[in-house]
Amino acid sequence: ETGRPEGRPFLTEKILYVPFQKGLLTIDPRTGKRDDFWQWPRTEKDVPGKPGNMVITSEQVVVVNDDEVAGYSRWETARDNRLAAIKRSPAAPAPYLALAEVSFRTAHYDMAEENMSKSVHMATGDSSGAAAADGADTDILSRLYQVNLNFAEQLLGKTDATLQARARFYYDQCKLAARGPEQQAEWRLAMSDLSLAQNKPAEAATLFNDVLTDAALRNSPYHKGDAMARAGVVAEMRFRKLIAKEGPQVYQRFADEATAQLGSAEDDIPALQKIIGAYPNSDAALQAATKLADLCRKKGDWMGARKALLWLYPRAQGNAKGIVTAGLAEANLALKKYVAAIGWAE
């Protein structure tokens, strides 16, 4: 089933190319007989390709439609051209990435992983990815990071468990290629979806905790589709859901860390703030915020007290919520925010 014709045909010396809704029909113009029919491959966003007007080159069928300009070629031609590019520049990461991309999109997954690994290790400088943080080409690293994240998320969405499991390889490449707090937070939050899909709650917990305990990661922006939030907010919410599902034991090791830090914090305001930011789902964080609000109140720092109390308010339970509400009324009154003070007092 070809669907209806869409787009202008293209005639070469030997083949007439006719775009249809569901694929590309080729006709021998000398005989008028059908030569072959190929369905449109899926795009890099893992959605079905679409027909359009065409230009034919020595390697590709280039299709232009309302959404994109896409190039299609035979697997053997695309592979051989990229292998030739690797032979010309065997120490450059870009040709290996190009071969990995075309291999992935044609479901040659082993070849994709082999060449992606080579590209990442060349771009990062060694097998650990750590040595070239300063000297590596930021453009190729950025491209490697984005392509690997895209491939990982495509595989994560597969219903076939074997294909889904391959996503881990690409998240590991993201880990090596990531530079800067935003990417470091992003791949961890993205990989946590795989951890949960594979029933690995302890791994997901570690990924969430990594984001929360690093201030730079915690405060970096996190984008998901058209939405944006602080990575720490996303990690805290997902961690809370995980604790509700798996029980407090999944969080116990981190709660113990928070309790130990609270024991040594005493009246150290930065130490209390660190506990609140790093362990927001712990009882120690509630205690730290309560103590912080009290210290700020005694110092006359009503802005600091108000900030701590606002953090506490949605988390406080029972009588504690009433105490927090009264504290917010007092803080706003001291700051001459009279309307807010009345609102909290009511």
Short mmCIF file of C-alpha atoms in Angstrom, two decimals:
data_model
loop_
_atom_site.label_atom_id
_atom_site.label_comp_id
_atom_site.label_asym_id
_atom_site.label_seq_id
_atom_site.Cartn_x
_atom_site.Cartn_y
_atom_site.Cartn_z
CA GLU A 1 0.00 0.00 0.00
CA THR A 2 1.68 3.19 -1.21
CA GLY A 3 -0.95 5.77 -0.28
CA ARG A 4 -1.56 8.73 -2.55
CA PRO A 5 1.16 10.52 -4.55
CA GLU A 6 2.63 13.55 -2.74
CA GLY A 7 5.31 15.88 -4.15
CA ARG A 8 6.91 16.23 -7.57
CA PRO A 9 8.57 13.21 -9.24
CA PHE A 10 12.24 13.38 -10.21
CA LEU A 11 13.64 11.86 -13.42
CA THR A 12 17.23 10.71 -13.84
CA GLU A 13 18.77 8.95 -16.82
CA LYS A 14 17.93 5.51 -15.44
CA ILE A 15 15.18 5.93 -12.81
CA LEU A 16 11.96 7.89 -12.26
CA TYR A 17 11.44 8.63 -8.56
CA VAL A 18 7.81 9.16 -7.48
CA PRO A 19 7.09 10.20 -3.85
CA PHE A 20 4.00 8.67 -2.29
CA GLN A 21 2.42 9.18 1.11
CA LYS A 22 3.96 6.01 2.55
CA GLY A 23 7.17 5.68 0.58
CA LEU A 24 9.18 6.19 -2.57
CA LEU A 25 8.31 4.37 -5.80
CA THR A 26 10.98 3.92 -8.47
CA ILE A 27 10.09 3.22 -12.10
CA ASP A 28 12.28 2.23 -15.04
CA PRO A 29 11.48 5.02 -17.57
CA ARG A 30 12.57 2.86 -20.48
CA THR A 31 10.00 0.15 -19.80
CA GLY A 32 7.49 2.01 -17.62
CA LYS A 33 7.59 -0.87 -15.15
CA ARG A 34 7.82 -0.57 -11.39
CA ASP A 35 11.40 -1.00 -10.16
CA ASP A 36 11.03 -0.91 -6.37
CA PHE A 37 9.22 0.74 -3.44
CA TRP A 38 10.75 1.85 -0.12
CA GLN A 39 8.84 3.03 2.90
CA TRP A 40 10.01 6.34 4.34
CA PRO A 41 12.51 5.65 7.16
CA ARG A 42 11.88 7.10 10.60
CA THR A 43 13.47 10.48 11.30
CA GLU A 44 16.06 11.32 13.97
CA LYS A 45 13.11 12.17 16.25
CA ASP A 46 11.86 8.59 15.75
CA VAL A 47 8.72 9.60 13.83
CA PRO A 48 7.77 8.34 10.33
CA GLY A 49 9.39 10.23 7.47
CA LYS A 50 7.20 12.29 5.17
CA PRO A 51 7.13 12.77 1.37
CA GLY A 52 7.89 16.02 -0.42
CA ASN A 53 9.70 17.46 -3.40
CA MET A 54 12.98 15.74 -4.24
CA VAL A 55 16.53 16.27 -5.43
CA ILE A 56 18.63 13.21 -6.32
CA THR A 57 22.41 13.22 -5.67
CA SER A 58 25.06 10.54 -6.08
CA GLU A 59 24.43 9.31 -2.52
CA GLN A 60 21.11 10.68 -1.35
CA VAL A 61 17.49 11.24 -2.15
CA VAL A 62 16.91 14.68 -0.60
CA VAL A 63 13.27 15.29 0.34
CA VAL A 64 11.95 18.77 1.14
CA ASN A 65 8.57 19.08 2.87
CA ASP A 66 6.85 21.55 5.21
CA ASP A 67 8.57 20.10 8.29
CA GLU A 68 12.14 19.31 7.29
CA VAL A 69 14.82 18.67 4.71
CA ALA A 70 15.73 14.98 4.93
CA GLY A 71 18.31 12.91 3.09
CA TYR A 72 17.88 9.19 2.41
CA SER A 73 20.34 6.74 0.92
CA ARG A 74 20.95 3.03 0.64
CA TRP A 75 22.54 1.63 3.78
CA GLU A 76 25.51 0.20 1.92
CA THR A 77 26.22 3.51 0.18
CA ALA A 78 25.91 5.56 3.36
CA ARG A 79 28.05 3.11 5.32
CA ASP A 80 30.81 2.93 2.73
CA ASN A 81 30.98 6.70 2.32
CA ARG A 82 31.39 7.16 6.08
CA LEU A 83 33.97 4.38 6.29
CA ALA A 84 35.90 6.22 3.59
CA ALA A 85 35.71 9.42 5.65
CA ILE A 86 37.08 7.52 8.67
CA LYS A 87 39.96 6.19 6.55
CA ARG A 88 40.81 9.74 5.50
CA SER A 89 40.68 11.09 9.10
CA PRO A 90 41.16 8.13 11.46
CA ALA A 91 41.91 10.31 14.50
CA ALA A 92 38.91 12.65 14.16
CA PRO A 93 35.74 11.92 16.19
CA ALA A 94 33.27 13.41 13.68
CA PRO A 95 33.41 10.63 11.01
CA TYR A 96 32.85 7.96 13.66
CA LEU A 97 29.86 9.91 14.96
CA ALA A 98 28.47 10.17 11.42
CA LEU A 99 28.74 6.40 10.98
CA ALA A 100 27.18 5.83 14.41
CA GLU A 101 24.23 8.05 13.49
CA VAL A 102 23.44 6.37 10.18
CA SER A 103 23.94 2.93 11.79
CA PHE A 104 21.51 3.74 14.60
CA ARG A 105 18.85 5.07 12.26
CA THR A 106 19.03 1.94 10.14
CA ALA A 107 18.89 -0.34 13.22
CA HIS A 108 22.50 -1.53 12.93
CA TYR A 109 22.80 -1.11 16.68
CA ASP A 110 26.08 -2.95 17.30
CA MET A 111 27.89 -0.87 14.69
CA ALA A 112 26.28 2.27 16.09
CA GLU A 113 27.56 1.56 19.60
CA GLU A 114 31.05 0.61 18.42
CA ASN A 115 31.54 3.83 16.48
CA MET A 116 29.79 6.06 19.01
CA SER A 117 32.16 4.78 21.69
CA LYS A 118 35.17 5.54 19.50
CA SER A 119 33.89 9.04 18.76
CA VAL A 120 33.22 9.88 22.40
CA HIS A 121 36.56 8.57 23.60
CA MET A 122 38.41 10.50 20.91
CA ALA A 123 36.53 13.70 21.72
CA THR A 124 37.01 13.42 25.47
CA GLY A 125 40.65 12.43 25.30
CA ASP A 126 40.74 9.00 26.97
CA SER A 127 38.61 6.04 27.97
CA SER A 128 37.36 7.75 31.12
CA GLY A 129 36.34 10.96 29.40
CA ALA A 130 37.85 13.05 32.19
CA ALA A 131 41.22 14.13 30.83
CA ALA A 132 40.09 16.44 28.05
CA ALA A 133 37.61 18.61 29.93
CA ASP A 134 39.58 21.77 29.12
CA GLY A 135 41.08 20.97 25.73
CA ALA A 136 38.30 19.06 24.01
CA ASP A 137 36.40 20.60 21.09
CA THR A 138 33.25 21.93 22.74
CA ASP A 139 31.26 21.81 19.49
CA ILE A 140 31.80 18.08 18.92
CA LEU A 141 31.25 17.36 22.62
CA SER A 142 27.97 19.26 22.57
CA ARG A 143 26.85 17.40 19.46
CA LEU A 144 27.89 14.05 20.95
CA TYR A 145 25.98 14.79 24.12
CA GLN A 146 22.78 15.80 22.32
CA VAL A 147 22.87 12.89 19.84
CA ASN A 148 23.46 10.35 22.61
CA LEU A 149 20.68 11.80 24.75
CA ASN A 150 18.34 11.71 21.75
CA PHE A 151 19.19 8.08 20.98
CA ALA A 152 18.84 7.08 24.63
CA GLU A 153 15.38 8.62 24.86
CA GLN A 154 14.29 6.99 21.60
CA LEU A 155 15.34 3.57 22.91
CA LEU A 156 13.77 4.22 26.31
CA GLY A 157 10.43 4.65 24.56
CA LYS A 158 10.63 1.21 22.91
CA THR A 159 8.31 -1.54 24.13
CA ASP A 160 10.90 -4.22 23.32
CA ALA A 161 12.90 -4.73 26.53
CA THR A 162 16.08 -5.66 24.65
CA LEU A 163 16.02 -2.45 22.64
CA GLN A 164 15.09 -0.41 25.71
CA ALA A 165 18.09 -1.83 27.58
CA ARG A 166 20.39 -0.42 24.88
CA ALA A 167 19.50 3.06 26.14
CA ARG A 168 21.96 2.55 29.01
CA PHE A 169 24.90 2.61 26.61
CA TYR A 170 23.87 6.04 25.30
CA TYR A 171 23.28 7.46 28.78
CA ASP A 172 26.81 6.29 29.64
CA GLN A 173 28.11 8.23 26.63
CA CYS A 174 26.17 11.28 27.83
CA LYS A 175 27.98 10.94 31.15
CA LEU A 176 31.35 11.04 29.35
CA ALA A 177 30.47 13.89 26.98
CA ALA A 178 28.55 16.09 29.44
CA ARG A 179 30.13 19.44 30.24
CA GLY A 180 28.71 22.03 32.63
CA PRO A 181 26.10 21.74 35.39
CA GLU A 182 23.07 21.82 33.08
CA GLN A 183 24.14 18.76 31.10
CA GLN A 184 25.41 16.99 34.23
CA ALA A 185 21.99 17.39 35.84
CA GLU A 186 20.06 16.62 32.65
CA TRP A 187 21.57 13.22 31.89
CA ARG A 188 21.09 12.08 35.49
CA LEU A 189 17.41 13.05 35.53
CA ALA A 190 16.93 11.50 32.08
CA MET A 191 18.70 8.26 33.05
CA SER A 192 16.54 7.94 36.17
CA ASP A 193 13.63 7.12 33.85
CA LEU A 194 15.58 4.10 32.61
CA SER A 195 16.44 3.10 36.18
CA LEU A 196 12.75 3.13 37.11
CA ALA A 197 11.76 1.29 33.91
CA GLN A 198 14.29 -1.45 34.78
CA ASN A 199 13.12 -1.59 38.41
CA LYS A 200 16.35 -0.20 39.83
CA PRO A 201 15.08 2.21 42.51
CA ALA A 202 18.44 2.42 44.32
CA GLU A 203 20.11 3.62 41.11
CA ALA A 204 17.38 6.21 40.54
CA ALA A 205 17.80 7.38 44.14
CA THR A 206 21.53 7.87 43.63
CA LEU A 207 20.94 9.88 40.46
CA PHE A 208 18.43 12.14 42.22
CA ASN A 209 20.77 12.58 45.16
CA ASP A 210 23.68 13.47 42.86
CA VAL A 211 21.65 16.38 41.52
CA LEU A 212 20.45 17.55 44.93
CA THR A 213 23.78 17.43 46.75
CA ASP A 214 25.67 19.46 44.14
CA ALA A 215 24.59 23.11 44.36
CA ALA A 216 25.58 23.85 40.75
CA LEU A 217 23.53 20.92 39.42
CA ARG A 218 20.65 21.64 41.79
CA ASN A 219 20.33 25.24 40.64
CA SER A 220 20.78 24.59 36.91
CA PRO A 221 17.81 24.82 34.52
CA TYR A 222 16.19 21.59 33.37
CA HIS A 223 14.21 21.47 30.14
CA LYS A 224 11.65 18.83 29.26
CA GLY A 225 9.75 19.59 26.09
CA ASP A 226 8.48 23.17 26.39
CA ALA A 227 8.65 23.15 30.20
CA MET A 228 11.56 24.42 32.26
CA ALA A 229 12.29 24.16 35.99
CA ARG A 230 15.26 24.06 38.31
CA ALA A 231 16.86 20.62 38.26
CA GLY A 232 16.75 20.47 42.06
CA VAL A 233 12.99 21.00 42.11
CA VAL A 234 12.50 18.19 39.60
CA ALA A 235 14.86 15.86 41.50
CA GLU A 236 13.11 16.55 44.82
CA MET A 237 9.64 15.86 43.38
CA ARG A 238 10.71 12.66 41.61
CA PHE A 239 12.55 11.50 44.74
CA ARG A 240 9.42 12.08 46.82
CA LYS A 241 7.38 9.96 44.41
CA LEU A 242 10.02 7.23 44.55
CA ILE A 243 9.97 7.22 48.37
CA ALA A 244 6.16 7.02 48.36
CA LYS A 245 6.29 4.04 46.00
CA GLU A 246 9.26 2.09 47.39
CA GLY A 247 9.07 3.08 51.05
CA PRO A 248 11.47 5.05 53.28
CA GLN A 249 14.22 2.42 52.98
CA VAL A 250 15.12 3.69 49.50
CA TYR A 251 16.02 7.04 51.08
CA GLN A 252 17.47 5.84 54.38
CA ARG A 253 21.17 6.14 53.48
CA PHE A 254 20.68 9.74 52.42
CA ALA A 255 18.51 10.53 55.46
CA ASP A 256 21.34 9.21 57.64
CA GLU A 257 23.81 11.52 55.88
CA ALA A 258 21.50 14.48 56.50
CA THR A 259 21.11 13.57 60.19
CA ALA A 260 24.88 13.32 60.62
CA GLN A 261 25.41 16.73 59.01
CA LEU A 262 22.69 18.29 61.17
CA GLY A 263 24.40 16.95 64.28
CA SER A 264 27.56 18.86 63.45
CA ALA A 265 25.94 22.00 61.98
CA GLU A 266 24.92 23.57 65.31
CA ASP A 267 24.22 27.28 64.58
CA ASP A 268 26.18 27.40 61.29
CA ILE A 269 23.73 29.04 58.89
CA PRO A 270 25.49 27.96 55.63
CA ALA A 271 25.65 24.37 56.94
CA LEU A 272 21.91 24.43 57.71
CA GLN A 273 21.17 25.86 54.26
CA LYS A 274 23.25 23.10 52.68
CA ILE A 275 21.22 20.39 54.44
CA ILE A 276 17.96 21.97 53.30
CA GLY A 277 19.09 22.12 49.66
CA ALA A 278 20.78 18.73 49.52
CA TYR A 279 18.31 16.60 51.50
CA PRO A 280 14.88 18.26 51.08
CA ASN A 281 12.98 15.00 51.62
CA SER A 282 14.59 14.30 55.01
CA ASP A 283 13.38 15.01 58.54
CA ALA A 284 16.80 16.58 59.15
CA ALA A 285 16.03 19.20 56.48
CA LEU A 286 12.79 20.12 58.26
CA GLN A 287 14.69 20.48 61.51
CA ALA A 288 17.42 22.50 59.79
CA ALA A 289 14.87 24.89 58.24
CA THR A 290 13.09 25.33 61.58
CA LYS A 291 16.41 26.10 63.29
CA LEU A 292 17.45 28.42 60.46
CA ALA A 293 14.22 30.41 60.70
CA ASP A 294 14.70 30.77 64.46
CA LEU A 295 18.33 31.90 64.08
CA CYS A 296 17.39 34.46 61.43
CA ARG A 297 14.55 35.74 63.61
CA LYS A 298 16.91 36.25 66.55
CA LYS A 299 19.40 38.09 64.31
CA GLY A 300 16.65 40.33 62.94
CA ASP A 301 17.11 38.83 59.47
CA TRP A 302 13.42 38.69 58.64
CA MET A 303 14.02 38.06 54.95
CA GLY A 304 16.07 34.98 55.85
CA ALA A 305 13.44 33.85 58.34
CA ARG A 306 10.65 34.34 55.79
CA LYS A 307 12.55 32.36 53.14
CA ALA A 308 13.11 29.41 55.52
CA LEU A 309 9.48 29.46 56.63
CA LEU A 310 8.18 29.58 53.04
CA TRP A 311 10.28 26.48 52.32
CA LEU A 312 8.82 24.79 55.40
CA TYR A 313 5.18 25.68 54.79
CA PRO A 314 4.26 23.09 52.08
CA ARG A 315 6.25 20.42 53.91
CA ALA A 316 5.07 20.97 57.49
CA GLN A 317 2.44 18.67 58.94
CA GLY A 318 -0.10 18.98 61.79
CA ASN A 319 0.69 21.49 64.53
CA ALA A 320 3.98 22.38 62.86
CA LYS A 321 2.07 23.95 59.96
CA GLY A 322 0.27 26.28 62.36
CA ILE A 323 3.57 27.36 63.93
CA VAL A 324 5.05 28.02 60.47
CA THR A 325 1.96 30.04 59.46
CA ALA A 326 2.25 32.19 62.58
CA GLY A 327 5.95 32.70 61.89
CA LEU A 328 5.20 33.85 58.35
CA ALA A 329 2.67 36.37 59.63
CA GLU A 330 5.29 37.70 62.08
CA ALA A 331 8.04 37.89 59.45
CA ASN A 332 5.84 39.72 56.94
CA LEU A 333 4.73 42.15 59.60
CA ALA A 334 8.37 42.87 60.52
CA LEU A 335 9.10 43.45 56.81
CA LYS A 336 6.10 45.83 56.61
CA LYS A 337 4.35 43.54 54.16
CA TYR A 338 1.07 44.21 55.88
CA VAL A 339 -1.29 42.63 53.36
CA ALA A 340 0.73 39.42 53.35
CA ALA A 341 0.92 39.47 57.15
CA ILE A 342 -2.88 39.74 57.41
CA GLY A 343 -3.26 36.94 54.87
CA TRP A 344 -1.07 34.58 56.89
CA ALA A 345 -2.72 35.63 60.17
CA GLU A 346 -6.24 34.85 58.97
#
